[in-house]
Amino acid sequence: MRQPNLPWFKEVIDVHQAPCVSIYMPMLRAAPPANENQRLFNELIDKVAAELASGYPKEVVEPLVNRITAEASGTDFWIGPRDGIAVFASSDYLRIVDLPSRPDARVDVADTFHVRPLITSMQADRRYHVLALTLRQAVLYEGNQYGVRRLATPGVPQDPHTVSKMRMSQEIDAASDIKTATTQYPQEGTIPAAVSEDLFLRAIDKAVWEQFSRDAKLPLVLMADENRSSAFRAISKNTYLLEQGSMVDPHHLAPERIHQETWKLIEPRFGAEAQDLVDQFQAARARKLGSDELAPVVEAAAVGRVDTLLIDANRQIPGRIEDSGDGATFQFKPAPAGDPRADDVLDDLAEMVLKTDGAVMILPPDLMPSDTGVAAIYRY
C-alpha cells in the first residue's frame, strides 16, 4: 500500500466503472487490537454489501464484496503502525491506502469514489523536515503534528571524516559521492587529514537538497546552536529552509523534545496558509474573479477556470453534476430523496478542480468565507 500522493491520487479521481465503493476506517496500532480492527472492517463490509444490494443486482454485488475482503484476508494486514486506511474499489479498480491520520469510519457507494476525507487526511498531514546539526554530526528527521522520526540518510555526510573521503572540489561536485565515500580515494597522499567546517556544511546542504528537499518540497527547520546556525545559513542554497529555526543544541535531545521545539515553529504557518486563501478569495470575489454560489462554480470548474476551491468540511450536498446536453456546460442537479446512488456534489466538484490542476482546501466552518459550502478563486 502507498501513502497518498498526487500521481496516485489522480488514479482514484479518474473515471471508473460504477458502482464505486469508498471505505474509510480508523486503525488501532498495537498488535493486540488487531482483532478489533478486523471486527470494524467486517462491519463496514456488511454495510457495503447492504448499500450495494439496494441499487445493484447480486451478480455485481458479490464479486465486488469478495474482491475487497480477499485483499484484506491475511492476519498480517491488521498489524502495523497505521492510523487509518482508505479502500477504493470498483469492478475495474482496487486500492488500499495508508492514511497519516485517523479518519471517521464511513462507507460510500456512488458513481465515483468519495475523496473528500482523503483530501482532508492529506491536508492534515502537516509534514516537515528537521535538520539537527552539530559540529560533528547531521541528523535529518521527518515530522508532523504528531511527532518526528529519524530518517535513514545514506547520502548525507554524518561527520567531517566522511567528507574527507569524498572526491570533490570546494564547490561540492556531487553529493551522491557520499554514498560511496569509503571506496572513493584520490591519488595516494592527497586525502586531507581534516575538513573545514565550511566544506562539511556545504556537503550537508547539497546532500539534503539532492536527496530530500528537492523532491519532497517540505519546509526544512534548522535546529542548531547559534554558531552552527549562522554558519549553515550563510552557505545554504536550499529554497525550503525556513528563515526561523530552533537555536537549541540538538546534541543528545530525545525525539519528543525535538518535536516540541520545531512544531511550535511550523504550526502557525498552516493556520496562516488558510487565512491567506480566505483573503485571496475575498479579493478575487470583489474583482468578479471568485464566487461562493454553487451553480457558477460548477460551470467554472467544468471548463478549468477554478484555480483554488475552498470547501466546508461539515457540508454535504447530495446530487449530481451533469452535462447540460451541449458537451460544453455542466449544471448541478439535486438528488431525489433517498437516491442510493446520489453523490456528494462538493466531492465531485473537488475532483473536477483537481483534474484541471487546481488546488482544493478543506476548511472548518468557522474559517469558511461563505455559508454555501464552497468558495472558488478563478484563474481568469
Coordinates of C-alpha atoms in Angstrom, one line a residue:
M1 CA 0.0 0.0 0.0
R2 CA 1.1 3.5 -0.7
Q3 CA 0.8 6.8 1.1
P4 CA -1.5 9.3 -0.7
N5 CA 0.4 11.4 -3.2
L6 CA -0.6 13.4 -6.3
P7 CA 0.2 10.9 -9.0
W8 CA -1.6 8.1 -7.1
F9 CA -4.5 10.4 -6.2
K10 CA -5.1 11.0 -9.9
E11 CA -5.7 7.3 -10.4
V12 CA -8.5 7.5 -7.8
I13 CA -10.3 10.5 -9.3
D14 CA -10.1 9.1 -12.8
V15 CA -13.3 7.6 -14.4
H16 CA -14.1 4.1 -13.1
Q17 CA -16.9 1.7 -13.7
A18 CA -19.8 2.2 -11.2
P19 CA -20.5 1.2 -8.5
C20 CA -17.5 2.8 -6.8
V21 CA -17.1 1.8 -3.2
S22 CA -15.2 4.0 -0.8
I23 CA -14.3 2.8 2.8
Y24 CA -12.6 4.9 5.4
M25 CA -11.5 3.1 8.6
P26 CA -9.6 4.2 11.7
M27 CA -6.9 1.7 12.8
L28 CA -5.6 0.7 16.2
R29 CA -1.8 0.4 16.0
A30 CA -0.7 -2.2 18.5
A31 CA -0.8 -5.9 17.7
P32 CA -3.3 -7.0 20.4
P33 CA -6.1 -4.8 19.0
A34 CA -5.7 -6.5 15.6
N35 CA -9.0 -8.4 16.2
E36 CA -10.8 -5.1 16.9
N37 CA -9.6 -3.8 13.5
Q38 CA -10.9 -6.9 11.8
R39 CA -14.2 -6.6 13.6
L40 CA -14.7 -3.0 12.4
F41 CA -13.7 -3.9 8.9
N42 CA -16.3 -6.7 8.8
E43 CA -18.9 -4.3 10.0
L44 CA -18.0 -1.8 7.2
I45 CA -18.1 -4.6 4.6
D46 CA -21.6 -5.6 5.8
K47 CA -22.6 -2.0 5.3
V48 CA -21.1 -2.0 1.8
A49 CA -23.0 -5.1 0.9
A50 CA -26.2 -3.7 2.1
E51 CA -25.8 -0.4 0.2
L52 CA -24.8 -2.2 -3.0
A53 CA -27.8 -4.5 -2.7
S54 CA -30.2 -1.6 -2.6
G55 CA -29.2 -0.4 -6.0
Y56 CA -27.4 -3.2 -7.9
P57 CA -28.0 -6.8 -8.8
K58 CA -26.5 -9.7 -7.0
E59 CA -24.1 -10.5 -9.8
V60 CA -22.5 -7.1 -9.3
V61 CA -22.6 -7.0 -5.5
E62 CA -21.0 -10.4 -4.7
P63 CA -17.8 -10.2 -6.9
L64 CA -17.1 -6.7 -5.6
V65 CA -17.5 -7.5 -2.0
N66 CA -15.4 -10.7 -2.4
R67 CA -12.7 -8.7 -4.1
I68 CA -12.4 -6.3 -1.2
T69 CA -12.4 -9.0 1.5
A70 CA -9.9 -11.1 -0.3
E71 CA -7.4 -8.2 -0.4
A72 CA -7.6 -7.9 3.4
S73 CA -7.9 -11.6 4.3
G74 CA -4.5 -12.1 5.9
T75 CA -4.0 -11.6 9.6
D76 CA -0.8 -9.6 9.0
F77 CA -2.8 -7.0 7.2
W78 CA -4.1 -5.7 10.5
I79 CA -0.8 -5.3 12.3
G80 CA 1.4 -2.3 11.7
P81 CA 1.9 1.4 12.5
R82 CA -1.1 2.8 10.7
D83 CA -3.7 5.3 11.9
G84 CA -6.2 4.6 9.2
I85 CA -6.8 3.1 5.8
A86 CA -8.9 4.1 2.8
V87 CA -10.3 1.5 0.4
F88 CA -11.3 2.4 -3.2
A89 CA -12.9 -0.5 -5.1
S90 CA -14.9 -0.9 -8.3
S91 CA -15.0 -3.7 -10.9
D92 CA -12.0 -2.2 -12.7
Y93 CA -10.0 -0.8 -9.8
L94 CA -8.8 -1.6 -6.3
R95 CA -6.5 0.4 -4.0
I96 CA -6.0 0.3 -0.2
V97 CA -4.1 3.3 1.1
D98 CA -2.5 4.0 4.5
L99 CA -3.7 7.3 5.9
P100 CA -1.5 9.6 8.0
S101 CA -4.3 10.5 10.4
R102 CA -7.3 8.7 11.9
P103 CA -10.5 9.1 9.8
D104 CA -14.1 8.6 10.9
A105 CA -15.4 5.2 9.9
R106 CA -17.7 5.6 6.8
V107 CA -18.8 3.8 3.7
D108 CA -19.9 5.5 0.4
V109 CA -21.3 3.8 -2.7
A110 CA -21.8 6.0 -5.7
D111 CA -20.8 6.5 -9.4
T112 CA -17.5 8.0 -8.3
F113 CA -15.1 7.5 -5.3
H114 CA -15.7 9.7 -2.3
V115 CA -12.3 11.5 -1.9
R116 CA -13.0 14.4 0.4
P117 CA -11.9 12.6 3.6
L118 CA -8.8 11.5 1.7
I119 CA -8.1 15.2 0.7
T120 CA -8.6 16.2 4.4
S121 CA -6.2 13.5 5.6
M122 CA -3.6 14.5 3.1
Q123 CA -4.1 18.2 4.0
A124 CA -4.0 17.4 7.7
D125 CA -0.7 15.6 7.4
R126 CA 1.5 18.7 8.2
R127 CA 4.8 17.2 7.3
Y128 CA 8.2 18.9 7.6
H129 CA 11.9 18.1 7.8
V130 CA 14.2 18.9 10.7
L131 CA 18.0 19.2 10.1
A132 CA 19.6 18.7 13.6
L133 CA 23.1 20.0 13.2
T134 CA 26.1 19.9 15.5
L135 CA 29.8 20.4 14.8
R136 CA 30.3 16.7 14.3
Q137 CA 27.0 15.3 13.1
A138 CA 24.0 16.0 10.9
V139 CA 20.7 14.1 11.5
L140 CA 17.6 14.5 9.5
Y141 CA 14.1 14.0 10.8
E142 CA 10.6 14.0 9.3
G143 CA 7.9 15.4 11.5
N144 CA 4.2 16.2 11.5
Q145 CA 1.7 17.4 14.1
Y146 CA 2.1 14.1 16.0
G147 CA 5.9 13.7 16.3
V148 CA 9.2 13.2 14.5
R149 CA 11.1 10.2 13.3
R150 CA 14.7 9.9 12.3
L151 CA 15.3 9.3 8.6
A152 CA 17.8 7.0 7.0
T153 CA 20.3 9.3 5.3
P154 CA 22.9 7.3 3.4
G155 CA 23.5 10.2 1.1
V156 CA 24.1 12.8 3.9
P157 CA 27.6 13.1 5.5
Q158 CA 27.4 12.3 9.2
D159 CA 30.7 13.8 10.1
P160 CA 33.7 15.7 8.6
H161 CA 35.6 12.4 8.3
T162 CA 33.1 11.2 5.7
V163 CA 33.5 14.3 3.7
S164 CA 37.3 14.0 3.8
K165 CA 37.0 10.7 1.8
M166 CA 34.8 12.3 -1.0
R167 CA 36.3 13.1 -4.3
M168 CA 35.1 16.7 -4.8
S169 CA 36.1 20.3 -5.1
Q170 CA 35.3 23.2 -2.9
E171 CA 32.0 23.5 -4.8
I172 CA 31.0 20.0 -3.8
D173 CA 31.0 18.2 -7.2
A174 CA 28.3 15.6 -6.2
A175 CA 26.5 14.9 -3.0
S176 CA 25.9 11.4 -4.3
D177 CA 29.7 10.8 -3.8
I178 CA 28.9 10.5 -0.1
K179 CA 27.1 7.1 -0.7
T180 CA 30.4 5.5 -1.8
A181 CA 32.8 7.7 0.2
T182 CA 34.5 4.8 1.8
T183 CA 35.7 3.5 -1.6
Q184 CA 36.5 6.8 -3.2
Y185 CA 40.1 7.9 -2.7
P186 CA 42.0 10.3 -4.9
Q187 CA 45.6 9.7 -5.7
E188 CA 47.7 8.4 -2.8
G189 CA 48.7 11.1 -0.3
T190 CA 46.0 13.6 -1.3
I191 CA 43.4 12.6 1.3
P192 CA 43.0 15.6 3.6
A193 CA 43.6 14.9 7.3
A194 CA 40.8 17.3 8.3
V195 CA 37.9 19.1 6.6
S196 CA 36.9 22.7 7.3
E197 CA 33.6 23.3 8.8
D198 CA 32.6 25.3 5.7
L199 CA 33.2 22.3 3.5
F200 CA 31.3 20.0 5.8
L201 CA 28.3 22.3 5.9
R202 CA 28.3 22.7 2.1
A203 CA 28.3 18.9 1.7
I204 CA 25.4 18.6 4.1
D205 CA 23.4 21.3 2.4
K206 CA 23.8 19.9 -1.1
A207 CA 23.1 16.3 0.0
V208 CA 19.9 17.3 1.9
W209 CA 18.7 19.2 -1.1
E210 CA 19.5 16.5 -3.6
Q211 CA 18.3 13.5 -1.6
F212 CA 15.3 15.0 0.2
S213 CA 14.1 18.6 -0.2
R214 CA 14.2 18.8 -4.0
D215 CA 11.6 16.0 -4.3
A216 CA 9.7 16.2 -1.0
K217 CA 9.2 20.0 -1.2
L218 CA 8.7 20.1 2.6
P219 CA 9.6 23.0 4.9
L220 CA 13.0 22.5 6.4
V221 CA 13.6 23.6 10.0
L222 CA 17.2 24.0 11.1
M223 CA 18.0 23.0 14.7
A224 CA 21.5 24.1 15.8
D225 CA 23.3 26.3 18.3
E226 CA 23.7 29.9 17.3
N227 CA 27.2 29.4 15.7
R228 CA 26.3 26.4 13.6
S229 CA 23.0 28.0 12.6
S230 CA 24.7 31.2 11.4
A231 CA 27.4 29.3 9.5
F232 CA 24.9 27.0 7.8
R233 CA 22.6 29.7 6.7
A234 CA 25.5 31.7 5.2
I235 CA 26.2 28.9 2.8
S236 CA 22.8 27.1 2.3
K237 CA 21.1 27.2 -1.1
N238 CA 18.1 25.1 0.0
T239 CA 15.0 27.1 -1.0
Y240 CA 12.8 25.2 1.6
L241 CA 15.0 26.2 4.5
L242 CA 12.8 28.3 6.8
E243 CA 14.1 31.7 8.0
Q244 CA 13.2 30.9 11.6
G245 CA 14.8 27.9 13.1
S246 CA 15.5 26.5 16.6
M247 CA 18.6 27.7 18.4
V248 CA 18.5 24.7 20.7
D249 CA 21.6 22.5 20.5
P250 CA 20.2 19.1 19.4
H251 CA 23.0 17.1 20.8
H252 CA 21.6 14.2 22.8
L253 CA 18.0 15.5 22.6
A254 CA 15.1 13.0 22.6
P255 CA 12.8 13.0 19.5
E256 CA 10.0 14.2 21.7
R257 CA 12.0 17.4 22.6
I258 CA 13.0 17.9 19.0
H259 CA 9.3 17.7 18.0
Q260 CA 8.3 20.1 20.8
E261 CA 10.9 22.7 19.7
T262 CA 10.2 22.5 16.0
W263 CA 6.4 22.0 15.8
K264 CA 5.8 25.4 17.6
L265 CA 7.6 27.0 14.6
I266 CA 5.7 25.0 12.0
E267 CA 2.1 25.1 13.3
P268 CA 1.5 28.8 12.8
R269 CA 2.4 28.5 9.1
F270 CA -0.5 26.2 8.3
G271 CA -3.1 28.5 10.1
A272 CA -1.7 31.4 8.1
E273 CA -2.0 29.5 4.9
A274 CA -5.7 29.0 5.4
Q275 CA -6.3 32.7 6.3
D276 CA -4.2 33.7 3.2
L277 CA -6.5 31.7 0.9
V278 CA -9.6 33.3 2.5
D279 CA -8.1 36.7 1.9
Q280 CA -7.3 35.8 -1.7
F281 CA -10.9 34.6 -2.2
Q282 CA -12.4 37.8 -0.8
A283 CA -10.2 39.9 -3.0
A284 CA -11.0 37.8 -6.1
R285 CA -14.7 38.0 -5.5
A286 CA -14.5 41.8 -5.3
R287 CA -13.0 41.7 -8.8
K288 CA -15.5 39.2 -10.1
L289 CA -12.8 36.5 -10.2
G290 CA -14.4 34.4 -7.5
S291 CA -17.7 33.1 -6.4
D292 CA -19.4 31.2 -3.5
E293 CA -22.5 30.2 -5.5
L294 CA -22.6 26.5 -6.4
A295 CA -24.0 26.8 -9.9
P296 CA -21.5 29.2 -11.4
V297 CA -18.6 27.5 -9.5
V298 CA -19.7 24.1 -11.1
E299 CA -19.7 25.8 -14.6
A300 CA -16.3 27.3 -14.0
A301 CA -14.8 24.1 -12.7
A302 CA -16.1 22.2 -15.8
V303 CA -14.0 24.4 -18.1
G304 CA -10.9 24.6 -15.9
R305 CA -11.4 28.1 -14.6
V306 CA -11.1 27.3 -10.9
D307 CA -7.6 27.8 -9.6
T308 CA -8.4 27.2 -5.9
L309 CA -11.5 25.7 -4.3
L310 CA -12.4 26.1 -0.6
I311 CA -14.9 23.5 0.8
D312 CA -16.7 23.5 4.1
A313 CA -15.6 20.3 6.0
N314 CA -19.0 19.8 7.5
R315 CA -21.2 20.3 4.4
Q316 CA -22.6 17.6 2.1
I317 CA -24.8 18.4 -0.9
P318 CA -26.4 15.3 -2.4
G319 CA -26.9 15.4 -6.1
R320 CA -25.0 15.2 -9.4
I321 CA -23.0 17.3 -11.8
E322 CA -24.5 16.6 -15.3
D323 CA -23.7 17.6 -18.8
S324 CA -26.3 20.2 -20.0
G325 CA -26.5 18.4 -23.3
D326 CA -24.2 20.5 -25.4
G327 CA -21.0 18.8 -24.2
A328 CA -19.6 22.2 -23.1
T329 CA -21.6 23.2 -20.0
F330 CA -22.5 21.4 -16.8
Q331 CA -25.0 22.0 -14.1
F332 CA -25.9 20.9 -10.6
K333 CA -28.9 18.5 -10.3
P334 CA -30.2 17.9 -6.7
A335 CA -30.7 14.2 -5.9
P336 CA -34.1 12.8 -5.4
A337 CA -34.9 11.9 -1.8
G338 CA -33.5 8.5 -0.8
D339 CA -31.5 8.1 -4.0
P340 CA -28.9 5.4 -3.1
R341 CA -26.7 6.4 -6.0
A342 CA -26.5 10.1 -5.2
D343 CA -23.1 11.6 -5.0
D344 CA -21.8 14.4 -2.8
V345 CA -21.7 17.3 -5.2
L346 CA -18.9 19.0 -3.2
D347 CA -16.8 15.9 -3.5
D348 CA -17.4 15.7 -7.3
L349 CA -16.6 19.4 -7.6
A350 CA -13.3 18.9 -5.8
E351 CA -12.4 16.1 -8.3
M352 CA -13.2 18.4 -11.2
V353 CA -10.9 21.1 -9.9
L354 CA -8.1 18.6 -9.1
K355 CA -8.3 17.1 -12.6
T356 CA -7.6 20.5 -14.1
D357 CA -4.6 21.0 -11.8
G358 CA -6.4 23.3 -9.4
A359 CA -6.0 23.3 -5.6
V360 CA -8.6 22.2 -3.1
M361 CA -8.5 23.2 0.6
I362 CA -11.0 21.7 3.1
L363 CA -11.7 24.2 5.9
P364 CA -13.7 24.1 9.1
P365 CA -16.9 26.1 9.0
D366 CA -15.6 28.9 11.2
L367 CA -12.9 29.6 8.6
M368 CA -15.1 29.4 5.5
P369 CA -15.7 32.9 4.0
S370 CA -19.3 31.8 3.0
D371 CA -22.2 29.7 4.2
T372 CA -22.8 28.0 0.9
G373 CA -20.2 25.2 1.4
V374 CA -18.0 26.5 -1.4
A375 CA -15.7 29.4 -2.3
A376 CA -13.8 29.5 -5.6
I377 CA -10.9 31.6 -6.9
Y378 CA -10.9 31.7 -10.7
R379 CA -7.9 31.7 -13.0
Y380 CA -9.4 34.3 -15.3

